[in-house]
Amino acid sequence: FAVVKSDGERFAMKLIDMKLSDTEEVEHERKILTMLGLHRHIVCLADAFDLPGGTTAFVMELAEGGEVFDKIGKDGPFSEANAADVVRQVALGLAFIHTAGVVHRDLKPENLLLTSKGIVKLADFGLAEWCGKGAKPITEIAGTAAYMAPEVVLADDGEGPPYTETADLFSLGCVLFSLLGACKSTAITLRADSQT
């Protein structure tokens, strides 16, 4: 993490080795995070800059409570009331990003972070895409297999019908299942350009 010297405020720091990353994908994520701005249920981007040696730094809001995934692993299944509270908070974050014309595409407990006060925040917009009016149709398979909506799989990297932000809602249902059943995902993250 990073600390502001003047006031001690702490931030998370995401360091991206640009020699190992696609420049367009990194810039795409930065643009999405910048456009989304501040929201109670999104891990917000405070700053982004380049470091010597070909590294890009994203200074992000710090969620000190860790991942929802880790909480499932440590504490086991959530009560229905606690699971409902997590889903409600995620739904508020999704409503905001969908209204802004963004689909997350990788919603899973590992990408849901908790603040020290228990507020749930959507994180990792690396697979996010523009959606809605004026956006190109989304036909790329992207996300984590265990949480991926059927329409994402059927899109078949351009061979099937396009999908919309509703794919995130299917993933949210899978998150709810994980919260109530304490299922640990060992699924791999899929990208159109990967061999996994």
Steps between C-alpha positions, in 0.01 A plus 500: 500500500592868477479774764449873445781665700304815583202335670575126527210396276557147365434371149544170319754502219455282193828477309478385137811385316434644154751262341267215596170683444298622204524880494150539354345279770669695780389831348148360454479408871633843599241676283216294648612562859552871432155531343332316789650741752399468864230261620438340839503147355793524256873494578581836348808612311670790680786546253692327221854569383802343334809401695853458365572160354172451317260465794159666524360568846131515587444662840174351625273543796614261776249239616660380822242227568635276223312285248153358551656176370741489796214565741312202356809283541561617857146520638311252282150560362336838552164524672214585264483851648874562453497353149203722412690804628803418282281443194311826563825698514638332187171564319529870585851505353384312190204733451742793502749353252225369270334842492842643413526255208747250646469122548745348753524149347700345786274522803608245764575499875871564431404830330279618785697684767399609848585821679584492870135596561365210293402697189521282188680644196533370144864469395712395202359658186766338281238309297235773510355618170284784373137405446169659412417772252781576257726216618609225264331160558681286758585156361825417682510216750645652819468431870533214744337177386317419827327842497458549123153552358385255230467781246870582547596142419258492205652819359789273397739785425288649225336185367188531718259778599633802692421544869436798726546613859242242609787248499611663829164413657552129433843529660343672801272197541808276498659723765188459715524122460864515612413713802229264617680178413856611580616362165863572429559578134804346337389617159744659262453845354443489127599759244443489129873534439612234749561129463345414841 
